[in-house]
Coordinates of C-alpha atoms in Angstrom, one line a residue:
X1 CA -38.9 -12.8 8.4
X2 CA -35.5 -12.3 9.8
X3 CA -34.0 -15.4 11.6
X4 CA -30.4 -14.3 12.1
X5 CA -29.1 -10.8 13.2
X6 CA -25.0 -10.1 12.7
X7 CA -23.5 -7.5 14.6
X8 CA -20.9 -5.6 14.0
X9 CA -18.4 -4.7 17.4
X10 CA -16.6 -1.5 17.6
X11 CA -19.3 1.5 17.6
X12 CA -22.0 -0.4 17.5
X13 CA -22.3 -2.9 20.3
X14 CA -19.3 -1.5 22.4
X15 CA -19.9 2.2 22.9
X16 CA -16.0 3.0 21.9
X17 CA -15.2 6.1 20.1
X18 CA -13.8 8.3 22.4
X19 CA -11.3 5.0 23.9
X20 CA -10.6 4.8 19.9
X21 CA -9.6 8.8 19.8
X22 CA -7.9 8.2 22.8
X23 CA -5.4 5.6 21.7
X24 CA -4.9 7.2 18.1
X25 CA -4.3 10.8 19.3
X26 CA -1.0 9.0 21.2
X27 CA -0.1 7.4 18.0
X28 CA -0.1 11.2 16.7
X29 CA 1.3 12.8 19.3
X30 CA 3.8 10.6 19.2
X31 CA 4.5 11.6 15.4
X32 CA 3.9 15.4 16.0
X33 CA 0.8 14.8 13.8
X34 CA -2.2 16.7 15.0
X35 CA -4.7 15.1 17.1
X36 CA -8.5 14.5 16.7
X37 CA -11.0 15.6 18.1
X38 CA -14.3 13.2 18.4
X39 CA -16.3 14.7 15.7
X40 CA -12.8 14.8 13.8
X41 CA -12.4 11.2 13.8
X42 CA -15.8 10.3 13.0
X43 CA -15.9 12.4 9.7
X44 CA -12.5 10.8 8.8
X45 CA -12.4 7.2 10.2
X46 CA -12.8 4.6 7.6
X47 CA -11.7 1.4 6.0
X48 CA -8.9 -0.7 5.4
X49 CA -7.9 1.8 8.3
X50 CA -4.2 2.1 6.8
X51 CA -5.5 4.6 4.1
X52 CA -6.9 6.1 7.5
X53 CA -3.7 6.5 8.7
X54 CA -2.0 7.7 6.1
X55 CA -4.4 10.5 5.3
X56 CA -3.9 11.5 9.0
X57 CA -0.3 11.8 7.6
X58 CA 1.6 9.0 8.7
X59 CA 4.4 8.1 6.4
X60 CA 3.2 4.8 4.3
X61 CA 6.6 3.9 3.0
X62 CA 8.9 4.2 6.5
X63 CA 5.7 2.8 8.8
X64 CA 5.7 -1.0 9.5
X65 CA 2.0 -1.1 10.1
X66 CA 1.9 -4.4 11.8
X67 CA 3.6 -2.6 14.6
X68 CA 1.9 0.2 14.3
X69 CA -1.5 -1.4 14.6
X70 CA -0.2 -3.4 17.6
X71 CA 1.1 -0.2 19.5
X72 CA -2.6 1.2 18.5
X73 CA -4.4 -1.8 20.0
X74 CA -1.4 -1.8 23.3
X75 CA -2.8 1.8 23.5
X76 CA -6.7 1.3 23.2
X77 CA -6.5 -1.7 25.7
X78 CA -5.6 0.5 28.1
X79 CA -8.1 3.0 27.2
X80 CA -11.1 0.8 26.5
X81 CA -10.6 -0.6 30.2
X82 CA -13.8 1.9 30.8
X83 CA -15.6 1.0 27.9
X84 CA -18.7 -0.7 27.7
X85 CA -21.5 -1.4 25.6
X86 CA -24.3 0.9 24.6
X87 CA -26.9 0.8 27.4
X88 CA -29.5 -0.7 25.0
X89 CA -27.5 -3.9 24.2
X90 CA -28.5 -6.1 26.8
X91 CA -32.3 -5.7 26.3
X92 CA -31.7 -5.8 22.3
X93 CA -30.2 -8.7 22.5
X94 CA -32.2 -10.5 25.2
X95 CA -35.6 -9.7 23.2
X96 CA -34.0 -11.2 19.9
X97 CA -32.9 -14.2 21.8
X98 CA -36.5 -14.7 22.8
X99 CA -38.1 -14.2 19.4
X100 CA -36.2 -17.0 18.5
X101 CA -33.5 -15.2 16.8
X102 CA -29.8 -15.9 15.9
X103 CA -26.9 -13.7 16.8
X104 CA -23.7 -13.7 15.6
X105 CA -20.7 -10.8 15.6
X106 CA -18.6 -10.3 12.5
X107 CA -15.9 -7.9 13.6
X108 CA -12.2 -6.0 11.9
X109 CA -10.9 -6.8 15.3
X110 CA -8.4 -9.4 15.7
X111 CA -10.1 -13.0 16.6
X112 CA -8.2 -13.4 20.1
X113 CA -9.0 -10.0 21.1
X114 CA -12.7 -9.8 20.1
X115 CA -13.4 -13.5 21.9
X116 CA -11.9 -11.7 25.1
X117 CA -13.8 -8.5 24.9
X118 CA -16.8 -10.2 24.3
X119 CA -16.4 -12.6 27.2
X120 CA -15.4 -9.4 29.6
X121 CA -18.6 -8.3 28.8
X122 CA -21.1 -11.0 29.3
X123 CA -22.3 -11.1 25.6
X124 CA -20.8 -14.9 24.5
X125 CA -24.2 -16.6 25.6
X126 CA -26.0 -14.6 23.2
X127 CA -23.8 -15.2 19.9
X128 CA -24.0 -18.3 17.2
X129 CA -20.7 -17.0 15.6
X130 CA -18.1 -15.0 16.3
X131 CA -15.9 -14.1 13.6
X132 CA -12.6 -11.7 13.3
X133 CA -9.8 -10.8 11.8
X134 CA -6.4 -13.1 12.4
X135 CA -4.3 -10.0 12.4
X136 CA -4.2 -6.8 14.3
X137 CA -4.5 -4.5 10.9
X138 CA -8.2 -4.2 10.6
X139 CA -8.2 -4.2 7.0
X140 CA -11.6 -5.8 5.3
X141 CA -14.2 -8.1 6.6
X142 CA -16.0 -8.7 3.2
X143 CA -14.4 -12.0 3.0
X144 CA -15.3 -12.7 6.3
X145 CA -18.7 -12.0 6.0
X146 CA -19.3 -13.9 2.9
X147 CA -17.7 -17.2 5.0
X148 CA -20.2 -16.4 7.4
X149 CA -23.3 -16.4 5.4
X150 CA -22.9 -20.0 4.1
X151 CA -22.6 -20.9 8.1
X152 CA -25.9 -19.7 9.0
X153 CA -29.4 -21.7 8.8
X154 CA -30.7 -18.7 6.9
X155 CA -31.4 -17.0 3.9
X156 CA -29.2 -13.7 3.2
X157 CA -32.9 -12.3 2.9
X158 CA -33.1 -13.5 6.1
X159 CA -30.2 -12.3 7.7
X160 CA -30.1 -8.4 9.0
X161 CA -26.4 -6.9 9.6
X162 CA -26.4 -4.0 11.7
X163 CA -22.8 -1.9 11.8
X164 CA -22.1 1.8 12.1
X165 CA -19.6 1.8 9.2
X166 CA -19.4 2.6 5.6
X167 CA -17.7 -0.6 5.3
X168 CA -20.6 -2.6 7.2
X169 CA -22.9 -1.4 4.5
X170 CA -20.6 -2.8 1.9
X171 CA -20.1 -6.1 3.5
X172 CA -23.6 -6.5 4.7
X173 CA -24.3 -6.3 0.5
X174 CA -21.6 -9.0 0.2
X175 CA -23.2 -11.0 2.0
X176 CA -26.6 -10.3 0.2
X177 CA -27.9 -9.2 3.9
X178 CA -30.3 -6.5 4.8
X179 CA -28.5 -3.8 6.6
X180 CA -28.7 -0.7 9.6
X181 CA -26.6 1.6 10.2
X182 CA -26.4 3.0 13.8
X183 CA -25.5 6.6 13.8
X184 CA -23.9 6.6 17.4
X185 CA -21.1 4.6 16.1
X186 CA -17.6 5.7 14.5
X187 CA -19.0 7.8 11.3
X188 CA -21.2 10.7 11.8
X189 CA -24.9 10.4 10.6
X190 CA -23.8 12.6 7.8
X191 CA -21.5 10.4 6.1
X192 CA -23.7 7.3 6.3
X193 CA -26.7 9.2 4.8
X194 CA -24.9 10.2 1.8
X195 CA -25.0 5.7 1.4
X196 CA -28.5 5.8 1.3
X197 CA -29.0 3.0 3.9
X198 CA -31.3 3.2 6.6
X199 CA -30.3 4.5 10.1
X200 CA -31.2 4.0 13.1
X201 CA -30.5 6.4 16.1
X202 CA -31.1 3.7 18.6
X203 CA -30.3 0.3 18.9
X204 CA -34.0 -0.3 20.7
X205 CA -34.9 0.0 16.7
X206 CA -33.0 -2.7 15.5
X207 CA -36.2 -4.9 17.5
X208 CA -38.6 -2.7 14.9
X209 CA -37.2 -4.4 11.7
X210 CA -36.8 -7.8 13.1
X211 CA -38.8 -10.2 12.9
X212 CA -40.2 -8.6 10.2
X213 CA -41.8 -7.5 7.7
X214 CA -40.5 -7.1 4.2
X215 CA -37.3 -5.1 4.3
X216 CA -36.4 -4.8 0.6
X217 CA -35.7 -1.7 1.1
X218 CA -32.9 -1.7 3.5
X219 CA -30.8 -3.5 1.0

């Protein structure tokens, strides 16, 4: 039975890679570091996002990465302007709603930000919780997640995380949840195999695993 489903933001709700790309190939052309291309990023992208960074070779002891991860999110404002989310969202969320089951959003993404981005989209009404970072630097979200769990009316059994991340896997097990990984998102299918989680290609297949039966597997 699943009774609450916590989704993860960048990737897998909002369809945002190439807006990502976008704003990080300015940070690296503005370094004279080479830029990314999509499938680039999606092989390398990962968490905290500072060891991102400085494998993309950005100098770790002269960068102030506070500033740099508010001139990364001046710079993806602009570009996620066109972004939306995934087509499937709306429906997803909708049928969830009317089988009775919770929503929440446990994001990287500074609080502030994420409430606003959620709100320009329409997708408030459908969320319990919404939980973020309180800085800019997108560093870890275990501890969120953990916080979250003893706010829901539900079992971590119960409870079905669905991310695009590496990092969403590892949090999701935090939190003791079951766990998806969407392949559309900002790590290539590839990478998240090698975790041995299950994927899913669609978001329309999140409905298939909840409610539901037992999903010991997808631990």
């Amino acid at each position: 039975m699943t009774r609450h489903v916590v989704w993860d933001w960048n990737g897998t709700l909002l369809d945002d890679v190439d807006h990502s790309v976008t704003a990080l190939n300015r940070l690296l052309t503005e370094r004279s570091l080479p830029c990314l291309d999509r499938h680039a990023y999606r092989e390398r992208f990962g968490f905290p996002v500072k060891s991102f960074y400085v494998d993309l070779g950005f100098d770790a002891d002269h960068e102030d990465f506070a500033a740099l991860s508010a001139t990364f999110i001046g710079h993806y404002r602009v570009a996620a302007q066109t972004a939306s989310p995934h087509p499937e969202v709306r429906h997803v969320m909708s049928q969830l709603a009317e089988r009775g089951i919770a929503q929440s959003v446990l994001s990287a993404m500074e609080i502030s930000l994420l409430r606003q981005m959620l709100a320009e989209h329409d997708l408030l009404e459908h969320l319990q919780h919404v939980r973020g970072l309180s800085d800019l630097q997108a560093t870890s979200k275990v501890a969120l997640g953990v916080e979250l769990m003893r706010s829901l009316r539900a079992q971590p059994d119960e409870v079905l995380f669905v991310g695009d991340t590496l990092h969403d896997l590892e949090t999701a097990r935090a939190m003791g949840a079951r766990c998806l990984l969407f392949t559309r998102g900002h790590q290539t299918a590839e990478r998240l195999s090698h975790s041995g989680a299950t994927l899913i290609d669609s978001l329309h297949q999140v409905l298939d695993y909840a409610p539901g039966a037992a999903l010991d597997g997808l631990r």
